[in-house]
CSV table of C-alpha atoms in Angstrom, one decimal:
chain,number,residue,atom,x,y,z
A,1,UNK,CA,258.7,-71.0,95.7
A,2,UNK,CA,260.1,-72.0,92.2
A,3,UNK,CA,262.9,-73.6,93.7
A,4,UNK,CA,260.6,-75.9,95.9
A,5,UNK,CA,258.1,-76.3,92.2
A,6,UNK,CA,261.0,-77.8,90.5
A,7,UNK,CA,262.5,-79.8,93.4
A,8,UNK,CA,259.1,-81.4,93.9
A,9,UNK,CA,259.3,-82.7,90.1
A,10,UNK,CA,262.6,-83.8,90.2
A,11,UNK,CA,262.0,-85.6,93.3
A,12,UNK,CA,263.0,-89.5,92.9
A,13,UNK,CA,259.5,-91.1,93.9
A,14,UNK,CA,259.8,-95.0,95.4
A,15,UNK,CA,257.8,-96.2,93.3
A,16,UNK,CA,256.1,-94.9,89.6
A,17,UNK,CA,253.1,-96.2,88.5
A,18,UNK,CA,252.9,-96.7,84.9
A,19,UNK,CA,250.0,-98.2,83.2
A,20,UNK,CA,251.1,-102.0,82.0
A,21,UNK,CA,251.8,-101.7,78.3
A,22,UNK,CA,249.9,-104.5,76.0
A,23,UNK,CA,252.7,-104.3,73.4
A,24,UNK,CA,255.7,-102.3,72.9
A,25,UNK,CA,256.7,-100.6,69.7
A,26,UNK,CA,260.4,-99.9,69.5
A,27,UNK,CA,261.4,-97.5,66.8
A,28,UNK,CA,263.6,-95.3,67.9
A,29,UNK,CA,262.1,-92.0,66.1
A,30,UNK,CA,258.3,-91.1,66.0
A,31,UNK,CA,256.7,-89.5,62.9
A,32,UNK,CA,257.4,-85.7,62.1
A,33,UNK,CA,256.5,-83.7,64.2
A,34,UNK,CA,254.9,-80.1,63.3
A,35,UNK,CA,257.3,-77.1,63.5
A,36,UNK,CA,254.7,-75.1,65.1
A,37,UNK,CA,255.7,-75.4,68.6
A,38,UNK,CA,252.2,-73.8,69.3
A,39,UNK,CA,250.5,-76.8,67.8
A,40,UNK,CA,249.4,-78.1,71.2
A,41,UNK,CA,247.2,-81.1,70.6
A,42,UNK,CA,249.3,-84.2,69.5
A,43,UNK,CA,247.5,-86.3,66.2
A,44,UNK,CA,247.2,-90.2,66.7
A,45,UNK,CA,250.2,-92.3,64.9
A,46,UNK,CA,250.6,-95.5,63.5
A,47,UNK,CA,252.8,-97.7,65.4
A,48,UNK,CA,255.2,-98.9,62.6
A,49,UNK,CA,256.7,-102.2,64.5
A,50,UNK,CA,253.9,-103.7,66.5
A,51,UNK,CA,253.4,-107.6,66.8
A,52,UNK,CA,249.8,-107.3,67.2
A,53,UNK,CA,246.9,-105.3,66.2
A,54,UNK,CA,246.6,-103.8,69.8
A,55,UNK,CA,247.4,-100.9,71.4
A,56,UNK,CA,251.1,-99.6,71.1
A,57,UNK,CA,253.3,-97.8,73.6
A,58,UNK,CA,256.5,-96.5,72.5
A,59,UNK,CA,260.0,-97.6,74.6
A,60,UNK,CA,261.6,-94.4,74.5
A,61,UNK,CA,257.7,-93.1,75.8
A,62,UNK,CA,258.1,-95.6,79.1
A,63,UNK,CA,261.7,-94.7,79.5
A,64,UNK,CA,261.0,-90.4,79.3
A,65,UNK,CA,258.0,-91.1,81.8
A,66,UNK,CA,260.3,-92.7,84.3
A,67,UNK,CA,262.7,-89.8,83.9
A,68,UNK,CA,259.8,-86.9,83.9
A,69,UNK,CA,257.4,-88.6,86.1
A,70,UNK,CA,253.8,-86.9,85.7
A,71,UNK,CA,252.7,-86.0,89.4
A,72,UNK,CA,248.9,-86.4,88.3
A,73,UNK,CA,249.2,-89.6,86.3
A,74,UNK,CA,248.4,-87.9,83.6
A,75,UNK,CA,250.2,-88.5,80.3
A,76,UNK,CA,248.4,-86.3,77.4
A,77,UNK,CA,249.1,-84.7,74.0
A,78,UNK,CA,248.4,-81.0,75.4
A,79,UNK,CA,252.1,-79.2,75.6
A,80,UNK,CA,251.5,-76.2,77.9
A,81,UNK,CA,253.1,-72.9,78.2
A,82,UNK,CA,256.3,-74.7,79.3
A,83,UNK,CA,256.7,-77.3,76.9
A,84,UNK,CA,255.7,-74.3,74.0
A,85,UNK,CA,258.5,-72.4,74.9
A,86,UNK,CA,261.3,-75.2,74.8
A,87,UNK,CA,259.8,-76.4,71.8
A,88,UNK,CA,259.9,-73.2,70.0
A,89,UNK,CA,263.8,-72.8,71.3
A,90,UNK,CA,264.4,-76.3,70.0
A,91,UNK,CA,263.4,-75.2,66.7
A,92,UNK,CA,265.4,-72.1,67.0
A,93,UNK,CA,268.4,-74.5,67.7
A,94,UNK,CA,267.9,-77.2,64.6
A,95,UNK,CA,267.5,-73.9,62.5
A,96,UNK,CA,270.8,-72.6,64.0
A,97,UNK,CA,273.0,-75.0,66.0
A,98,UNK,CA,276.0,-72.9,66.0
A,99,UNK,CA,274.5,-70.8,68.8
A,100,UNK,CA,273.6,-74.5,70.6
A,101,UNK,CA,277.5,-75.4,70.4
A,102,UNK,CA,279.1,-72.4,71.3
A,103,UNK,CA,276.6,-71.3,74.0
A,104,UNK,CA,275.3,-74.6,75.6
A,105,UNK,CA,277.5,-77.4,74.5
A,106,UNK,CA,281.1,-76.7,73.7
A,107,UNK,CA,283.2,-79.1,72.6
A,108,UNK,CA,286.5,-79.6,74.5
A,109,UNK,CA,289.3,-77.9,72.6
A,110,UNK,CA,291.7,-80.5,73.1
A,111,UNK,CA,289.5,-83.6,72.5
A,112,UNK,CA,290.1,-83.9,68.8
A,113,UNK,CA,294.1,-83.2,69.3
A,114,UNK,CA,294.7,-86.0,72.0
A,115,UNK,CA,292.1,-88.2,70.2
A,116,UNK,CA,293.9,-88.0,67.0
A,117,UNK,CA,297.7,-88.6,69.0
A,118,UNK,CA,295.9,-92.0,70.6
A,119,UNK,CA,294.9,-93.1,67.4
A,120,UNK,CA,298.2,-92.7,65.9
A,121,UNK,CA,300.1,-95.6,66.3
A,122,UNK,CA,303.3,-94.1,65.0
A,123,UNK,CA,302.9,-91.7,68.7
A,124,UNK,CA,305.0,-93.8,70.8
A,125,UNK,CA,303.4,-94.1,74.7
A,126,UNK,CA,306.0,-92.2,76.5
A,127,UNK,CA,305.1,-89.1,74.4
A,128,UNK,CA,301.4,-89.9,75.1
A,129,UNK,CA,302.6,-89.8,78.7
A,130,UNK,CA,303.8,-86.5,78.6
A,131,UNK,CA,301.0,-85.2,76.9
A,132,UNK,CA,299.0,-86.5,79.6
A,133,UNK,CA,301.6,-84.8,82.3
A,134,UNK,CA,299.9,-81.3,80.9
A,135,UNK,CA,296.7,-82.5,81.7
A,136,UNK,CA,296.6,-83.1,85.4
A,137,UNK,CA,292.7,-83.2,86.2
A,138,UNK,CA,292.0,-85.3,82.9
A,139,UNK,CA,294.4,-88.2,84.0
A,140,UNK,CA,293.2,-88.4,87.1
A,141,UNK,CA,289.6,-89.0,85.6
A,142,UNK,CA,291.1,-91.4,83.7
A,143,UNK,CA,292.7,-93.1,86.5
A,144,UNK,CA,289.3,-93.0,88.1
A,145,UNK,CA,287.0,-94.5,85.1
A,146,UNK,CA,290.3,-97.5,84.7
A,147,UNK,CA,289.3,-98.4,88.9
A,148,UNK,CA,285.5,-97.9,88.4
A,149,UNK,CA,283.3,-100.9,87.9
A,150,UNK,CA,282.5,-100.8,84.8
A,151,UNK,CA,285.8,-100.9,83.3
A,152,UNK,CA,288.1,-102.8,85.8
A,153,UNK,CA,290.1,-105.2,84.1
A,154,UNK,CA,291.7,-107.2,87.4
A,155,UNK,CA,291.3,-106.9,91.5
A,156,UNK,CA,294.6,-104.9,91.2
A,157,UNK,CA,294.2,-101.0,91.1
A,158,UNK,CA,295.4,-98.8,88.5
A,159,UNK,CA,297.3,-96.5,90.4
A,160,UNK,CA,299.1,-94.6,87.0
A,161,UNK,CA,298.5,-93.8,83.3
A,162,UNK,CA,301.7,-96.0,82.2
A,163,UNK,CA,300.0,-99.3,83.9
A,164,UNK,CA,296.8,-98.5,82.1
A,165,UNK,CA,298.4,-98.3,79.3
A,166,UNK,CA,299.8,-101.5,79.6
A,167,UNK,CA,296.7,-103.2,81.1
A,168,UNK,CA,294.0,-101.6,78.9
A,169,UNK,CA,295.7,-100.9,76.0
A,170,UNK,CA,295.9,-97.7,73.9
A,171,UNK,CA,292.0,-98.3,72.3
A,172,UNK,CA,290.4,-98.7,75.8
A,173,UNK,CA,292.1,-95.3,76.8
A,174,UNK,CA,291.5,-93.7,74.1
A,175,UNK,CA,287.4,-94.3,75.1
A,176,UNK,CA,288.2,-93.6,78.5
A,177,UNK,CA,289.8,-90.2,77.9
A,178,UNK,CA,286.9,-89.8,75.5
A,179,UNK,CA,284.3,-90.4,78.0
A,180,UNK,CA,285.7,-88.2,80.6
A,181,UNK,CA,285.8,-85.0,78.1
A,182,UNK,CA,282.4,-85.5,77.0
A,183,UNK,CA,281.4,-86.0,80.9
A,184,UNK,CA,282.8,-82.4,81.2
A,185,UNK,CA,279.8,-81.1,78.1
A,186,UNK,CA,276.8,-83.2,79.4
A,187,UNK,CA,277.7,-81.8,82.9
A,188,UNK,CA,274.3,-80.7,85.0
A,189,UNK,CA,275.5,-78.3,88.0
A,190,UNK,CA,272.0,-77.2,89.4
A,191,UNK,CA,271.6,-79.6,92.5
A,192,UNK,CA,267.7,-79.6,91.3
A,193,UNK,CA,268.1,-80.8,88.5
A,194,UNK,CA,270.8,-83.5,88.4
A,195,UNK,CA,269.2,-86.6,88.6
A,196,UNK,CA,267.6,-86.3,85.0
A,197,UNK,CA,271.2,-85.1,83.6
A,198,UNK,CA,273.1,-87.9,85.4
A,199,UNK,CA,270.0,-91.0,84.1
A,200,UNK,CA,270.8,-89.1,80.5
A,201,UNK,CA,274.6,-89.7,81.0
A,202,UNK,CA,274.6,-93.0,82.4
A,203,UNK,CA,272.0,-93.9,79.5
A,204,UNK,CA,274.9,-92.4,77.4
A,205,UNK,CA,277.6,-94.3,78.7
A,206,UNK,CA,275.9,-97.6,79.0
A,207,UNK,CA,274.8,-96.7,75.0
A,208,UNK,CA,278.5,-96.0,74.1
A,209,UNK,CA,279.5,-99.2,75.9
A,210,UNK,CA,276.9,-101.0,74.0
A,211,UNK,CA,277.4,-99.7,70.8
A,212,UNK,CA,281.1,-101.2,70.8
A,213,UNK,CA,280.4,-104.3,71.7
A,214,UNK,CA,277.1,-104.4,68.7
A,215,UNK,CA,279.1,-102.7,65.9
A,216,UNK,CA,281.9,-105.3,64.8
A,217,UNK,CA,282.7,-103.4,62.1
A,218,UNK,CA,284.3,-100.3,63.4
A,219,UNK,CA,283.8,-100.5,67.8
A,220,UNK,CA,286.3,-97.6,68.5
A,221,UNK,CA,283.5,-95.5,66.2
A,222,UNK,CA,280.4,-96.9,67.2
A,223,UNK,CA,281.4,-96.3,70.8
A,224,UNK,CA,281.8,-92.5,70.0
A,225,UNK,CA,278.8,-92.2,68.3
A,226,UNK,CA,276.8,-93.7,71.1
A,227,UNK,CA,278.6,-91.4,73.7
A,228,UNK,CA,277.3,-88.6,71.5
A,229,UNK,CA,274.0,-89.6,70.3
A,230,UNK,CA,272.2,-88.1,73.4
A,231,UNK,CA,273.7,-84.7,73.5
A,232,UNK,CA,270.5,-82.8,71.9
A,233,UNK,CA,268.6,-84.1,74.5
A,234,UNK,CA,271.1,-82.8,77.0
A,235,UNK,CA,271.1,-79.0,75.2
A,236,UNK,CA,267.1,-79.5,75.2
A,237,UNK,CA,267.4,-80.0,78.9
A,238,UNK,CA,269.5,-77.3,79.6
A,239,UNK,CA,266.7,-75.3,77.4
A,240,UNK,CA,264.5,-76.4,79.6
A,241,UNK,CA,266.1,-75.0,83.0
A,242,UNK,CA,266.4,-71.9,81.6
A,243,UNK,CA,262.6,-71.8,81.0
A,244,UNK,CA,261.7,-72.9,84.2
A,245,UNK,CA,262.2,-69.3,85.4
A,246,UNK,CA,259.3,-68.1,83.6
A,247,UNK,CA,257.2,-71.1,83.9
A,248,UNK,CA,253.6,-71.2,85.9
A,249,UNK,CA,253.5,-72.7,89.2
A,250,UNK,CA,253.0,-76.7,88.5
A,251,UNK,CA,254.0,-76.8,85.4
A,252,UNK,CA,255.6,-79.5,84.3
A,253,UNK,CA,257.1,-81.4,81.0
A,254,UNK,CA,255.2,-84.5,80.8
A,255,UNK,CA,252.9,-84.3,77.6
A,256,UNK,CA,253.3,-87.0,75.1
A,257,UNK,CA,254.3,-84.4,72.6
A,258,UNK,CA,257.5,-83.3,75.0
A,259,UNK,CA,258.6,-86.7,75.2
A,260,UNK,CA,258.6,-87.0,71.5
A,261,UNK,CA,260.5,-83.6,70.7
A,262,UNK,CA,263.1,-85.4,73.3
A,263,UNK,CA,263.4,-88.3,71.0
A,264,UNK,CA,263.1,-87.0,67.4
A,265,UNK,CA,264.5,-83.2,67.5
A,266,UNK,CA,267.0,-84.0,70.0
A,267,UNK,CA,268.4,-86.8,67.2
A,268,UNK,CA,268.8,-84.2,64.8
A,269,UNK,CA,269.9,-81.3,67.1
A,270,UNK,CA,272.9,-84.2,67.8
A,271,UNK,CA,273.7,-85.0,64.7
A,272,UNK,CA,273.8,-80.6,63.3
A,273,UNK,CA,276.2,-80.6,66.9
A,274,UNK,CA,278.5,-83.4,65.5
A,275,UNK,CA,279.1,-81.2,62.1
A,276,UNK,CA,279.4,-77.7,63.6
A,277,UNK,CA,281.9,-79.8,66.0
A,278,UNK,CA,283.5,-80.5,62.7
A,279,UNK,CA,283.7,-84.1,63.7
A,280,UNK,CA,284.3,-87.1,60.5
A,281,UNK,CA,281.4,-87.2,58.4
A,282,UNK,CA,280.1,-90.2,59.3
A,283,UNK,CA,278.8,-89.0,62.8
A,284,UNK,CA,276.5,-86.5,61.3
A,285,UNK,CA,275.5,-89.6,58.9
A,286,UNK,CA,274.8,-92.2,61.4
A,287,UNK,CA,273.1,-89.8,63.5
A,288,UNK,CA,271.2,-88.2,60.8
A,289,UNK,CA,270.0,-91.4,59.9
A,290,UNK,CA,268.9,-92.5,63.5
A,291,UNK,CA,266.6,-89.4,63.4
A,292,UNK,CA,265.0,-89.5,60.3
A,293,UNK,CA,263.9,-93.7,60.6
A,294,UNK,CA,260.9,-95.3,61.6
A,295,UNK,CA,262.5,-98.4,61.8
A,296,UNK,CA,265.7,-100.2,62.1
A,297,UNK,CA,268.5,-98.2,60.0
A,298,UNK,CA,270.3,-99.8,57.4
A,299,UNK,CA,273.7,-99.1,58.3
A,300,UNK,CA,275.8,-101.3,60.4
A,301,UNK,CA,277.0,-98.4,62.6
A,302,UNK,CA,273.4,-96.4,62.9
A,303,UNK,CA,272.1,-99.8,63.9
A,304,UNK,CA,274.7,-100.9,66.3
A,305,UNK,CA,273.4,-97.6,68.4
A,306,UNK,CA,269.9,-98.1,67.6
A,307,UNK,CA,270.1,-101.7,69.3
A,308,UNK,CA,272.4,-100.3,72.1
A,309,UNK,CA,269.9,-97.7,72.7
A,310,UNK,CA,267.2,-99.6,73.0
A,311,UNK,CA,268.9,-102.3,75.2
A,312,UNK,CA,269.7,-99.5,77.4
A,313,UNK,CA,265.9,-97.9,77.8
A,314,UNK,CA,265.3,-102.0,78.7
A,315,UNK,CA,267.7,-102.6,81.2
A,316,UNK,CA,267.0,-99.0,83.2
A,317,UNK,CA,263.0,-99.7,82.9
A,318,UNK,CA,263.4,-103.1,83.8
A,319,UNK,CA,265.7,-102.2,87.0
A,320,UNK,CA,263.4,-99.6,88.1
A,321,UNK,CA,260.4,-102.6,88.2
A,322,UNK,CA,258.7,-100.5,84.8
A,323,UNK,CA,258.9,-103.0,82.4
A,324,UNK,CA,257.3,-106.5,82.2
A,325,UNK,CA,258.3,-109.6,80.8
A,326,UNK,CA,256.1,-110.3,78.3
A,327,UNK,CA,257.1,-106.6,76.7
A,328,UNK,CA,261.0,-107.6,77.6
A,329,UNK,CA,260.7,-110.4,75.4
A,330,UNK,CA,258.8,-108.7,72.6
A,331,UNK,CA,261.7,-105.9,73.1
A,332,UNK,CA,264.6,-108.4,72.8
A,333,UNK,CA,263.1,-109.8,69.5
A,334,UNK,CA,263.4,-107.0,67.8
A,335,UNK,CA,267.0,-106.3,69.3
A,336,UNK,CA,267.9,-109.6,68.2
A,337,UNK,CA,269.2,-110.4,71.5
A,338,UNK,CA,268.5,-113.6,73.5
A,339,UNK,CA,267.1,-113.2,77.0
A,340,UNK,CA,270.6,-114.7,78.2
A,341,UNK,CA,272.6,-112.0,76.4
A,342,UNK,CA,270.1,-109.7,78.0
A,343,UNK,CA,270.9,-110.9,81.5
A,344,UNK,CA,274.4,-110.6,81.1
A,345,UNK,CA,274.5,-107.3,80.0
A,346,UNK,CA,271.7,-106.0,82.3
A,347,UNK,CA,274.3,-106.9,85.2
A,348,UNK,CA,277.2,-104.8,83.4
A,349,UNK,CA,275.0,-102.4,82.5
A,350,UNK,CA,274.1,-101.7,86.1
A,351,UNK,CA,277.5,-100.7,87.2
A,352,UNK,CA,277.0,-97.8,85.2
């Protein structure tokens, strides 16, 4: 009976009907939310970027909705039993994230070791070769990402690492092995639930993607941090299986106030991960940052994966038909991109 419960709210619909928004406000946080994970009403906010005096509706809101589509329609700020209980573990986790990283998302071991030999350039390729010679499964995911897509360089295959190499350069490895280890944390096995984990990784990816092409300054970063930026919401997800076992029958998580412990918390659950994962500094930073703004962040990195991230939630709405125009155009205003750019990207995007 659960099993059929939770398949039924997982199941991909044709078509969602969400209410047309007036005007979108985009920041990528929402005001604080109480640590009382019994506090079950949610208070009116402020919308802190809108164009006009009318009713806002938050991106990130839309883009949850299509992700935890409500069965009933019904989008309120009531968190029931469900939502209480993954709300009071995500509190548990901000409070003590070593659990979170040890338990629910552990870091590959041998990320930080190859990542530091690719970004050596005194490491010559043929011992990056045989480094990769230990690591049978991880090359041929490598091999795979260089033929996918998204990161095809030419119409001729990639058939081994050294031609990568050659063709892609040490850089675009080094993102490509970095994406396939992090694949390997993020990783949803429950057939039931896969669709929401695989949206969150290809949001990830497409963010990480994004993020490189946005922050100038320092790409081979920025892409990292947008590969990791989602990974709270992945642990809040997993969270979230677990208490499906004890939930009521028709429960679901589709209050307003869920959706916003998705955002906020899951910013700052990422950013306590990247430090226990005893990653550079400015991960937790940029990350921190992200969390804790109402607005565009200051810093060029933060912001490179506050605009990728928001470009992102745009290009996945407006593919699944959720997102109209007029709020596309308010949208790419505040991303400072031009409705060409958009276009361009949307396509790459999609091959995801």
């Amino acid at each position: 009976m659960v099993k059929r419960i939770i398949k039924k709210i997982f199941n991909v619909r044709d078509k969602v009907s969400v209410e047309k928004p007036k005007v979108l406000s985009t920041e990528l946080g929402f005001q604080k939310l109480s640590t009382a994970a019994n506090n079950a009403t949610l208070k009116p906010q402020t919308p802190l970027n809108v164009v006009t005096p009318e009713r806002s509706v938050d991106v990130s809101a839309l883009f949850y909705g299509m992700l935890f589509p409500s069965q009933s329609g019904a989008d309120t700020g009531i968190a029931n039993n469900l939502e209480k209980s993954v709300i009071s573990e995500v509190e548990s986790a901000l409070a003590c994230p070593g659990d979170i990283a040890e338990k629910v998302l552990k870091l590959p071991s041998q990320l930080a070791a190859l990542d530091q030999k690719l970004r050596d350039d005194s490491v010559d390729i043929e011992t990056l070769l045989e480094v990769f010679k230990t690591k049978p499964v991880l090359s041929v995911e490598v091999l795979k990402l260089c033929n996918s897509p998204a990161f095809k360089r030419s119409d001729k295959e990639v058939t081994n690492l050294q031609q990568a190499f050659v063709q892609l350069g040490r850089e675009q490895i080094r993102r490509l092995v970095t994406t396939s280890l992090m694949a390997e944390v993020v990783e949803i096995k429950p057939i039931y639930y896969r669709r929401f984990g695989l949206q969150i990784w290809r949001h990830s990816q497409q963010v990480s993607y994004l993020s490189a092409e946005f922050g100038k300054c320092d790409p081979d970063t920025a892409f990292m941090l947008g590969l990791l930026h989602d990974v709270g919401k992945i642990a809040i997800f997993k969270m979230l299986l677990d208490a499906f076992h004890q939930a009521e029958p028709g429960e679901q998580p589709n209050s307003s106030l869920f959706k916003q412990v998705m955002t906020t918390k899951s910013l700052s659950l990422s950013a306590l991960l990247a430090k226990h994962w005893q990653l550079p500094a400015i991960f937790e930073t940029s990350l921190s940052q992200l969390a804790s703004s109402h607005s565009k962040p200051s810093d060029e990195l933060a912001l490179a994966v506050w605009r990728a991230n928001l470009v992102s939630e745009c290009s996945m709405l407006f593919q699944a038909n959720q997102l109209d125009e007029d709020c596309l155009s308010r949208l790419l205003m505040d991303a400072n991109l031009t409705r060409e750019q958009f276009d361009i990207y949307h396509e790459k995007l999609k091959m995801f």
